[in-house]
PDB file of C-alpha atoms in Angstrom:
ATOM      1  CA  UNK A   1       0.000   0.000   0.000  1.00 59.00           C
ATOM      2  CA  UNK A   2       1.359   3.086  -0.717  1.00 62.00           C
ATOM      3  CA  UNK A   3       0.668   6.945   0.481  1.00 62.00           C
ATOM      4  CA  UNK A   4      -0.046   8.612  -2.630  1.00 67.00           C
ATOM      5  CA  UNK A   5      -1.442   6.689  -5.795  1.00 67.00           C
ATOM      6  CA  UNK A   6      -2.545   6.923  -9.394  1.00 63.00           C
ATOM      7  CA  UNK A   7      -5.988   7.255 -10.383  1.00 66.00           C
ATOM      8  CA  UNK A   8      -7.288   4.766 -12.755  1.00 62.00           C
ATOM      9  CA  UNK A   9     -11.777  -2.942   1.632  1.00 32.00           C
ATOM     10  CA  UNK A  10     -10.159  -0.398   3.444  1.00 30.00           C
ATOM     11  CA  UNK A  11      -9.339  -2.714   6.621  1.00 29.00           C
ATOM     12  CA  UNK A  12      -7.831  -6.014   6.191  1.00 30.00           C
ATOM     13  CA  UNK A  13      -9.104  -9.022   8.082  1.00 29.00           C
ATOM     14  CA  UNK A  14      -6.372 -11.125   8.955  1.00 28.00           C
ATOM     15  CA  UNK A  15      -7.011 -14.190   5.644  1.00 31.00           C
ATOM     16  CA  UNK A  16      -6.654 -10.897   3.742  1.00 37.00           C
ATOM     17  CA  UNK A  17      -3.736  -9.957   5.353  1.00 39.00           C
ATOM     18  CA  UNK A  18      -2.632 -13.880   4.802  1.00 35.00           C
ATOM     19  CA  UNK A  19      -3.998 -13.682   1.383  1.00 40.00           C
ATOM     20  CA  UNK A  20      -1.731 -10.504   0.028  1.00 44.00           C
ATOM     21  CA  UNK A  21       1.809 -11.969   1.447  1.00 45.00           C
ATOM     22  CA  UNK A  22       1.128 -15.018  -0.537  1.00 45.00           C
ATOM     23  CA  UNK A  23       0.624 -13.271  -3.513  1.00 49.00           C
ATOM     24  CA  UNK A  24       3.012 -10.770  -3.122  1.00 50.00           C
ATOM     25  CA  UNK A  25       6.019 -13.647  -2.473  1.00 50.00           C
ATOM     26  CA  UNK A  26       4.506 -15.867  -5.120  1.00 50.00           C
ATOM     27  CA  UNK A  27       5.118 -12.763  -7.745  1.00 48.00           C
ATOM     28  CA  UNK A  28       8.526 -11.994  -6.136  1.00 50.00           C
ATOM     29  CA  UNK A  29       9.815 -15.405  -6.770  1.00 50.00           C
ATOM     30  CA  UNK A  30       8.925 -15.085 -10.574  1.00 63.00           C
ATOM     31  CA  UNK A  31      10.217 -11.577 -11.000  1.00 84.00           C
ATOM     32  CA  UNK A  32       7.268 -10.037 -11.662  1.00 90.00           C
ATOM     33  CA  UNK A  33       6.254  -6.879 -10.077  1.00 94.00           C
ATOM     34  CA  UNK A  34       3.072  -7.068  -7.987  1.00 93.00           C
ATOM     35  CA  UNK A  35       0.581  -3.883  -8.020  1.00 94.00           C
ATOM     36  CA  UNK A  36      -2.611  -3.596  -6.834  1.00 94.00           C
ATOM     37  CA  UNK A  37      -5.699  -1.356  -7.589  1.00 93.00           C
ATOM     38  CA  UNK A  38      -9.467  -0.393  -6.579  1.00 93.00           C
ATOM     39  CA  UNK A  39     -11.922  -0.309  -8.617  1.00 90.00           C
ATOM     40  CA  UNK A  40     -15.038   1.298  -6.638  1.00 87.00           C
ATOM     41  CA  UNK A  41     -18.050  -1.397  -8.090  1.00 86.00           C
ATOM     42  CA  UNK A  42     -18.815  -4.546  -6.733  1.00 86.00           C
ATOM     43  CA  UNK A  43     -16.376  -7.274  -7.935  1.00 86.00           C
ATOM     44  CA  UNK A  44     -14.777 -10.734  -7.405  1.00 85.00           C
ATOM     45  CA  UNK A  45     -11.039 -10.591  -7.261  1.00 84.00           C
ATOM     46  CA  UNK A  46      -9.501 -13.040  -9.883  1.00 85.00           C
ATOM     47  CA  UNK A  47      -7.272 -16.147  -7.945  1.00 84.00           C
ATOM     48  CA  UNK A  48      -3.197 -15.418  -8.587  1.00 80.00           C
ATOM     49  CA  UNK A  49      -3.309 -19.284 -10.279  1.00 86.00           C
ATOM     50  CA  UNK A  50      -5.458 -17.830 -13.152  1.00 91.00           C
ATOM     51  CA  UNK A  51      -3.855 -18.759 -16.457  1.00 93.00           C
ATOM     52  CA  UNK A  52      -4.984 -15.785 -17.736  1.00 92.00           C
ATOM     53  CA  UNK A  53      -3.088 -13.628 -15.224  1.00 91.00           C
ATOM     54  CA  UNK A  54       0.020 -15.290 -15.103  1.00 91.00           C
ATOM     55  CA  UNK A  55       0.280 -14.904 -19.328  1.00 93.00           C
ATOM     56  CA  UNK A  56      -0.165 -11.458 -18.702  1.00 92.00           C
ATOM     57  CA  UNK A  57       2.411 -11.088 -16.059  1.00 93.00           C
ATOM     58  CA  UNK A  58       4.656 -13.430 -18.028  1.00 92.00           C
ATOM     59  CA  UNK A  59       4.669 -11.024 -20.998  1.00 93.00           C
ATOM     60  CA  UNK A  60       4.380  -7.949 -19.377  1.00 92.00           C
ATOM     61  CA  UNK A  61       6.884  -8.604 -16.348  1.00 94.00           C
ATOM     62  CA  UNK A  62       4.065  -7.226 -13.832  1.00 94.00           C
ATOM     63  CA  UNK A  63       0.613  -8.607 -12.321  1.00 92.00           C
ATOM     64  CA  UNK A  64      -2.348  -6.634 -10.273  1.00 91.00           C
ATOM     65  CA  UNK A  65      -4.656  -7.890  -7.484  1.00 91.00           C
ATOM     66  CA  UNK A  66      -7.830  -6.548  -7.984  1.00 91.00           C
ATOM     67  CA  UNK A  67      -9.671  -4.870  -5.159  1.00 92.00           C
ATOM     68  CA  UNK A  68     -13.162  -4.195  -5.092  1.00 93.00           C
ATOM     69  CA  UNK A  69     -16.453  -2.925  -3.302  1.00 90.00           C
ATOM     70  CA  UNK A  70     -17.153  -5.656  -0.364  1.00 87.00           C
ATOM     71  CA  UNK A  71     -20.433  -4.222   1.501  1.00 85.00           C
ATOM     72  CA  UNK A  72     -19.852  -0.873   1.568  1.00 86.00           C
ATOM     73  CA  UNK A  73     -20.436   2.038  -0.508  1.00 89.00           C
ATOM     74  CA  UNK A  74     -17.804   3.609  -2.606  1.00 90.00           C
ATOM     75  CA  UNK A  75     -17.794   6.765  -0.441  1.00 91.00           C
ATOM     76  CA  UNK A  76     -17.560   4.494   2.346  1.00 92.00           C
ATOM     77  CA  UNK A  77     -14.306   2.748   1.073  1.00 92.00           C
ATOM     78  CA  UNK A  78     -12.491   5.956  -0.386  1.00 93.00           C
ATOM     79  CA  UNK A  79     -12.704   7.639   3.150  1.00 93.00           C
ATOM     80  CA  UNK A  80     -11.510   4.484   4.896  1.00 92.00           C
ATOM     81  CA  UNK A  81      -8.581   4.957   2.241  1.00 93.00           C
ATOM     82  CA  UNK A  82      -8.322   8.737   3.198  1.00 94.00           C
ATOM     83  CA  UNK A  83      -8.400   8.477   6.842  1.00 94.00           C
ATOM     84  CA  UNK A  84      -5.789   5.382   7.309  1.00 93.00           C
ATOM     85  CA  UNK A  85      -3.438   7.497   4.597  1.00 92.00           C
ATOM     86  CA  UNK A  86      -2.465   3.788   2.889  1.00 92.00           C
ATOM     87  CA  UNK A  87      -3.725   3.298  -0.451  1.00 93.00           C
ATOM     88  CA  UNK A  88      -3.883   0.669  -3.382  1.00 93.00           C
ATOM     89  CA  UNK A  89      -1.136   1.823  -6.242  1.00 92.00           C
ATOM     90  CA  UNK A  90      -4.096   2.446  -8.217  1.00 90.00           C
ATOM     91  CA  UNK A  91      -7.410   3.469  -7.583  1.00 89.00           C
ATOM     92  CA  UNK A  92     -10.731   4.677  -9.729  1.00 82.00           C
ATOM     93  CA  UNK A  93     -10.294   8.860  -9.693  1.00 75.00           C
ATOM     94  CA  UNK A  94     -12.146  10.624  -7.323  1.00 84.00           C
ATOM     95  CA  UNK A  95     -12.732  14.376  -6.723  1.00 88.00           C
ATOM     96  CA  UNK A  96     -12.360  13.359  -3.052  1.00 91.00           C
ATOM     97  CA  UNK A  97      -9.372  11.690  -3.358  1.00 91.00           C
ATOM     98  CA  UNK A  98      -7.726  14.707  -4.939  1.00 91.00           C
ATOM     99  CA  UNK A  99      -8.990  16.923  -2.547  1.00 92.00           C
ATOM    100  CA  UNK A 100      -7.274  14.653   0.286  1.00 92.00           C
ATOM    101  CA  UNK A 101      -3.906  15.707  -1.453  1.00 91.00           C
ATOM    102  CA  UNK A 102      -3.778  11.233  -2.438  1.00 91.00           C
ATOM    103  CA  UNK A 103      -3.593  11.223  -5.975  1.00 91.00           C
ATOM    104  CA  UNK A 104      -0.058  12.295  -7.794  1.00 90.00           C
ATOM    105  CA  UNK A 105       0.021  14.230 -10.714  1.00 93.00           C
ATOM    106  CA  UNK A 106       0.780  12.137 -13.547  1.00 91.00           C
ATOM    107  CA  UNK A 107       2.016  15.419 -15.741  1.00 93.00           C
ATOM    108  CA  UNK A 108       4.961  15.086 -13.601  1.00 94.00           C
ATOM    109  CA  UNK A 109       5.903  12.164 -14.595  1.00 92.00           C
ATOM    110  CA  UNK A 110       5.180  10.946 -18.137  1.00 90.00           C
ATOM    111  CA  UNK A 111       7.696  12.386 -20.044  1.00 91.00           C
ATOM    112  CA  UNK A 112       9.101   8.913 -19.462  1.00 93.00           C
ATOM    113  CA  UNK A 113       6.211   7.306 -20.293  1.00 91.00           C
ATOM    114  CA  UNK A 114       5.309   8.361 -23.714  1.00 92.00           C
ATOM    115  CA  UNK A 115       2.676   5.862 -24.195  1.00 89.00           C
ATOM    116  CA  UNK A 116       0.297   7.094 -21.469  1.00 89.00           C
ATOM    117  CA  UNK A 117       1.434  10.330 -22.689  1.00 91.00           C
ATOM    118  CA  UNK A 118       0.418   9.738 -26.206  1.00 91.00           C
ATOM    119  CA  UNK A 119      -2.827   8.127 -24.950  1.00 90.00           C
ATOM    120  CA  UNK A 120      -4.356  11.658 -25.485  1.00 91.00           C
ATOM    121  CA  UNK A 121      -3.779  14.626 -27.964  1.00 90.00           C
ATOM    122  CA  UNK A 122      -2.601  17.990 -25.588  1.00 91.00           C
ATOM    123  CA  UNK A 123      -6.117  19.207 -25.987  1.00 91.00           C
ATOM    124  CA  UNK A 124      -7.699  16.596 -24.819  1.00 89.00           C
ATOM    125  CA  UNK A 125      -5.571  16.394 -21.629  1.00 93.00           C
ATOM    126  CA  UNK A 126      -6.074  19.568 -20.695  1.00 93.00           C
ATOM    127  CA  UNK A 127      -9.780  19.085 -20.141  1.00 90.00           C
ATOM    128  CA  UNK A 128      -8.815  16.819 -17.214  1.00 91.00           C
ATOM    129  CA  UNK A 129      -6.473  20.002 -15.578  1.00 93.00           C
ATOM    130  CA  UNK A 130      -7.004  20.727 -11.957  1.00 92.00           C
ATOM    131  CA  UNK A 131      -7.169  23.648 -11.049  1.00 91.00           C
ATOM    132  CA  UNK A 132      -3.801  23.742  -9.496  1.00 93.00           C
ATOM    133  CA  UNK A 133      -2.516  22.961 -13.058  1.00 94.00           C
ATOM    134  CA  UNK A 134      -1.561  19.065 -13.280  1.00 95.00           C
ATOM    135  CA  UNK A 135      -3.722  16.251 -14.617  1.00 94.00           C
ATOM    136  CA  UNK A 136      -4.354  12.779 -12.075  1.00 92.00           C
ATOM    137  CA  UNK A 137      -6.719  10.613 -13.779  1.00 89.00           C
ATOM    138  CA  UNK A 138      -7.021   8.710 -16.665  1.00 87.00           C
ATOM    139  CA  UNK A 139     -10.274   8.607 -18.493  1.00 83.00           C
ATOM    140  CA  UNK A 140     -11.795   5.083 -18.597  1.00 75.00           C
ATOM    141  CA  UNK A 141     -14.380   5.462 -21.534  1.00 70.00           C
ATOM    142  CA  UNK A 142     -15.185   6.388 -24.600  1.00 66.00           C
ATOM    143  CA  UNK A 143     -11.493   6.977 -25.847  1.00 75.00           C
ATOM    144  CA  UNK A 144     -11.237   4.560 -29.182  1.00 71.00           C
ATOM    145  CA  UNK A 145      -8.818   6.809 -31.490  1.00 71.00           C
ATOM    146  CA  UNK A 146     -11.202   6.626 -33.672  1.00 67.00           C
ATOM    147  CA  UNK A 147     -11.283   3.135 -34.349  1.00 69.00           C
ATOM    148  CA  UNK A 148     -13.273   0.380 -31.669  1.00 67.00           C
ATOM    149  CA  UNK A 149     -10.938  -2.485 -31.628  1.00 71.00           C
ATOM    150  CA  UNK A 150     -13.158  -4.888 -29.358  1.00 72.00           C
ATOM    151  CA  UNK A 151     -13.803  -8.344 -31.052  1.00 71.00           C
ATOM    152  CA  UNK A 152     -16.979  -8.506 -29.294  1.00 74.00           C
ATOM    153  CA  UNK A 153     -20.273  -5.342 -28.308  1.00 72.00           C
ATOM    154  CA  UNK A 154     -20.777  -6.656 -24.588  1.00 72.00           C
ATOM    155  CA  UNK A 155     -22.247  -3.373 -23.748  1.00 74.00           C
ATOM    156  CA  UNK A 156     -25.998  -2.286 -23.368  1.00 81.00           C
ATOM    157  CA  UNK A 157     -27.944  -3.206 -26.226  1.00 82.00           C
ATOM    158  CA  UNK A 158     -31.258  -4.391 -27.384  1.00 85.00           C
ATOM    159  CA  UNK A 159     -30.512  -8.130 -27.174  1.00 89.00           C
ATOM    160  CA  UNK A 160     -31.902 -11.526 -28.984  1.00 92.00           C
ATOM    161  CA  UNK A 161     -30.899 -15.097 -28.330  1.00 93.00           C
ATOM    162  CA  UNK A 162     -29.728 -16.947 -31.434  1.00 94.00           C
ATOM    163  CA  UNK A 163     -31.962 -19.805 -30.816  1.00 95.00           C
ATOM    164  CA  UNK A 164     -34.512 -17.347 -31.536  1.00 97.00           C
ATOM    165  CA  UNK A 165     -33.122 -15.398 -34.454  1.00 97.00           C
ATOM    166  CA  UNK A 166     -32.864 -19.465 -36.108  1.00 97.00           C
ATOM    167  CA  UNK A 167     -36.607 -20.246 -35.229  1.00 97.00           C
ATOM    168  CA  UNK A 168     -37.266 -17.082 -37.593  1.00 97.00           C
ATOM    169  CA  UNK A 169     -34.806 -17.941 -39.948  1.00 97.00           C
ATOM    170  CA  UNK A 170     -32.900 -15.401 -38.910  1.00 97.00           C
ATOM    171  CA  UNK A 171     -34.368 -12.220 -40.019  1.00 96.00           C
ATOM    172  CA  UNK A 172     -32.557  -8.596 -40.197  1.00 94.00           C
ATOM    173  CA  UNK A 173     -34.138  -6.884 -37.344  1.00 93.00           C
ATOM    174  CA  UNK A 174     -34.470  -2.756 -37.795  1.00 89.00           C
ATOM    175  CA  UNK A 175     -36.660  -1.332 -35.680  1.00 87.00           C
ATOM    176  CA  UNK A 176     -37.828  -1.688 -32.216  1.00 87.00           C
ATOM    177  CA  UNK A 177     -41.423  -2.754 -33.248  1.00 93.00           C
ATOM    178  CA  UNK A 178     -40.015  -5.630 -35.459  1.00 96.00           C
ATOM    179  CA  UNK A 179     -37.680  -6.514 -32.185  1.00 95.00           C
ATOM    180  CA  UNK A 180     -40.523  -7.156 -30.052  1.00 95.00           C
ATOM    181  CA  UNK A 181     -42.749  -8.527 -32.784  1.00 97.00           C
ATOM    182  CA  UNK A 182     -40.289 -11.194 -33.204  1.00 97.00           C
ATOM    183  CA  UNK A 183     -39.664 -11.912 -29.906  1.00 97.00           C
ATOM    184  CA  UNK A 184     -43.521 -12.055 -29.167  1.00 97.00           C
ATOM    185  CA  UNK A 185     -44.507 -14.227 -32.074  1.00 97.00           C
ATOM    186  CA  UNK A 186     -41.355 -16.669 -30.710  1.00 98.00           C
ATOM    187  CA  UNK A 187     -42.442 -17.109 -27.225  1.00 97.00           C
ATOM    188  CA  UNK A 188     -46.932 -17.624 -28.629  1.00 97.00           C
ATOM    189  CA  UNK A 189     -45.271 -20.304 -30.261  1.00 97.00           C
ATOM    190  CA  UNK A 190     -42.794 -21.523 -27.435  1.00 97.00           C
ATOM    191  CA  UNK A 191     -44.015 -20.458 -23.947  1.00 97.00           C
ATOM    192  CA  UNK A 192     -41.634 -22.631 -22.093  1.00 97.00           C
ATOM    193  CA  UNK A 193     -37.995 -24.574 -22.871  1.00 94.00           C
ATOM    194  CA  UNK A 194     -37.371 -28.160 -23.489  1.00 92.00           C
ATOM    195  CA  UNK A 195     -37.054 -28.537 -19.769  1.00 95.00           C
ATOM    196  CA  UNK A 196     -40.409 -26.887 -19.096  1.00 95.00           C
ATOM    197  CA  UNK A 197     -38.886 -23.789 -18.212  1.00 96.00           C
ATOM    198  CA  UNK A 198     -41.331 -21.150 -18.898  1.00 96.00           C
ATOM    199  CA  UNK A 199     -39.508 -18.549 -21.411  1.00 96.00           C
ATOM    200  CA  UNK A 200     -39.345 -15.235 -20.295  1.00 95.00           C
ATOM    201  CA  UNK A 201     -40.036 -12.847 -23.543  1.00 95.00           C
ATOM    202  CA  UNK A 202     -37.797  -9.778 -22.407  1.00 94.00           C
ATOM    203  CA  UNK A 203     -36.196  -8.914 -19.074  1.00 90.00           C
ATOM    204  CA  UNK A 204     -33.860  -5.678 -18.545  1.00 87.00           C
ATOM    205  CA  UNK A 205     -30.980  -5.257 -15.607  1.00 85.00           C
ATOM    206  CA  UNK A 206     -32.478  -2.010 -13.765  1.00 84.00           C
ATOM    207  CA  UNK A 207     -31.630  -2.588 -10.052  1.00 84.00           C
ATOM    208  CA  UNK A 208     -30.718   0.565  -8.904  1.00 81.00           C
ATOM    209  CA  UNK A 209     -27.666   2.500 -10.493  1.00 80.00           C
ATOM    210  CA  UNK A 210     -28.243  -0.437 -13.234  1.00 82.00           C
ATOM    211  CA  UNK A 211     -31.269   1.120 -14.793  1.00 84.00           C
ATOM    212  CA  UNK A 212     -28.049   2.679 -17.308  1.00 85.00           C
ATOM    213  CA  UNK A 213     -28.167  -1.300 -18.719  1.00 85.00           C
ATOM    214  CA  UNK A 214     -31.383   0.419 -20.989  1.00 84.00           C
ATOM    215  CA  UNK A 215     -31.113   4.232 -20.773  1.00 85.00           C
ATOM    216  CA  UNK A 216     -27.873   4.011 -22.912  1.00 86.00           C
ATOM    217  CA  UNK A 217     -28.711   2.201 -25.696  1.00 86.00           C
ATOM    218  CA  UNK A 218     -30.416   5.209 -27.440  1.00 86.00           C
ATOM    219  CA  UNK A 219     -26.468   7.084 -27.525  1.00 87.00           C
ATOM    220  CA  UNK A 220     -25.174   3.605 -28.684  1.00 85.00           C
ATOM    221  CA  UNK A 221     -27.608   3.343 -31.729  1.00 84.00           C
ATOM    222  CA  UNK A 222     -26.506   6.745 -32.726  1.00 87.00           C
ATOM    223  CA  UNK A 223     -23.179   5.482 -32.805  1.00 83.00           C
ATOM    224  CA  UNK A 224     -21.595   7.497 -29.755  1.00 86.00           C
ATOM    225  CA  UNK A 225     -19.227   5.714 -27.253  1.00 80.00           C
ATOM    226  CA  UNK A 226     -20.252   5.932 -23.801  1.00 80.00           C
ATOM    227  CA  UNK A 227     -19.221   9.840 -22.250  1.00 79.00           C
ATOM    228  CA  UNK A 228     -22.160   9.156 -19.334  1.00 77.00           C
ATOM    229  CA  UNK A 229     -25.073  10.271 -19.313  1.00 80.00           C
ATOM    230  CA  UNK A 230     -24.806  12.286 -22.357  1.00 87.00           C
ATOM    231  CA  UNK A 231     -23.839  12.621 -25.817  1.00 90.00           C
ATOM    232  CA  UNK A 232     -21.021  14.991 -27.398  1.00 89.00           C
ATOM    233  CA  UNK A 233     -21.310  16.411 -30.870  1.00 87.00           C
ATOM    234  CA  UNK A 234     -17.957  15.520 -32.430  1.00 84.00           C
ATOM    235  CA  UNK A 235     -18.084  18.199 -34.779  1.00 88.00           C
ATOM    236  CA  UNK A 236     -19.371  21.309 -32.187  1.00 91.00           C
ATOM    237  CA  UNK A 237     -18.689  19.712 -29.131  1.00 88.00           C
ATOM    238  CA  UNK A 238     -22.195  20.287 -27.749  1.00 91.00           C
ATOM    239  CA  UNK A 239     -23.313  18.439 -25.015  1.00 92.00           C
ATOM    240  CA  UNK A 240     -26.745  16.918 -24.652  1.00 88.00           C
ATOM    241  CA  UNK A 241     -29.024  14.446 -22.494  1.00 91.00           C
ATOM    242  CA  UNK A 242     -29.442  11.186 -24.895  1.00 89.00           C
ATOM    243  CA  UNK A 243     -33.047  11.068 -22.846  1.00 89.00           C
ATOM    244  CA  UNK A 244     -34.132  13.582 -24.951  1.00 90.00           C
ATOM    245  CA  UNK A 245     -32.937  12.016 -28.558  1.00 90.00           C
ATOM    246  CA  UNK A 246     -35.386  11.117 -31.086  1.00 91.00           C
ATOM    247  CA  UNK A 247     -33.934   7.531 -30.774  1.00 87.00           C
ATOM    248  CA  UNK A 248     -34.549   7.151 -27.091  1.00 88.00           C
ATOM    249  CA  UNK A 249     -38.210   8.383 -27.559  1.00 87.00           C
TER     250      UNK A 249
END
């Protein structure tokens, strides 16, 4: 844990003490360096035997034990982090965090790091200045250089299984009308499963903070990446609500 972090739970039970020595020596003994960062959602940390992980930290010469949201809120954990004064090496940027004098300002340093560096054109990292004149965090979203390399959308969208799409014989689907028309027409004709399991036509994640699973699929039909709860004109760099879209009406 260190004093001051980057920007990218806050009492240790004894297994967790246990738990982070193991880990720690484990990486030590195959020169890799260990880090470890908070992520302020609710989580499941990723076992240090993951194949997954150590390819990573074989090719990379570094690993990270991920720390997340255990019962508590993520005000909650960040002032547990502010009051003890020991923090993850990195940690999801928080307005609170850099009022608490935690974060360090990463203009300070990446002159030697000129792919973080290059991550963003000048302009763009001066929207993230403080007001005492350095940049701390790294934006998470919506920063594809113009190009989206993911292989696969697992974002919000208006989703269809395949088993229904082949029923259908797998029509081109346009419109929300023909979405739900298709789905409707599939589950009058199969209400339940081959186990008897009654199909359920169309469900949506909206449990509390959730409810974003459907209000951002409007901005994603559009075609904008995901800057909130808004959309921003490329071209004039006007902000608005995607509530109010034609799409999301």
């Amino acid at each position: 844990m260190k004093k001051r972090i980057i920007a990218a739970v806050a009492v240790f039970g004894l297994l967790g003490g246990i738990l982070y020595f193991a880990y720690a020596q484990t990486a030590a003994q195959n020169n890799v360096k260990h880090f470890t960062a908070f992520f302020a959602v609710e989580g499941e940390s990723i076992d240090q035997n993951n194949d997954i992980k150590k390819e990573i930290a074989r090719l990379t010469g570094a690993d990270c034990e991920e720390l997340w949201l255990v019962g508590q809120s993520k005000e909650s954990a960040l002032n547990s982090y502010i009051v003890s004064g020991e923090y993850p090496d990195f940690i999801s940027g928080d307005t609170s965090l850099y009022e608490a004098g935690a974060l360090l300002p990463l203009d300070e340093y990446w002159e030697n790091y000129p792919n973080i560096k290059n991550y963003l054109t000048e302009e763009q990292w001066e929207r993230f200045r403080r007001p005492d004149g350095h940049i701390y965090w790294i934006p998470q979203f919506g920063v594809t250089h113009g190009e989206d390399v993911e292989v696969t959308h697992s974002g919000e969208a208006f989703w269809i299984q395949t088993r229904v799409l082949k029923w259908a014989g797998y029509p081109e689907i346009h419109t929300v009308d023909e979405y739900f028309d298709l789905i409707e027409r599939y589950v009058a004709a199969n209400p339940v499963m081959e186990d008897g399991t009654p199909n359920i036509p169309f469900t949506i994640l909206c449990d509390d903070w959730r409810y974003f699973c459907l209000e951002n699929i409007p901005q994603f039909l559009d075609g904008y990446p995901n800057d909130g709860s808004c959309i921003v004109d490329p071209d004039t760099l006007q902000v608005y609500d995607y509530n109010t879209t034609d799409t999301a009406k």
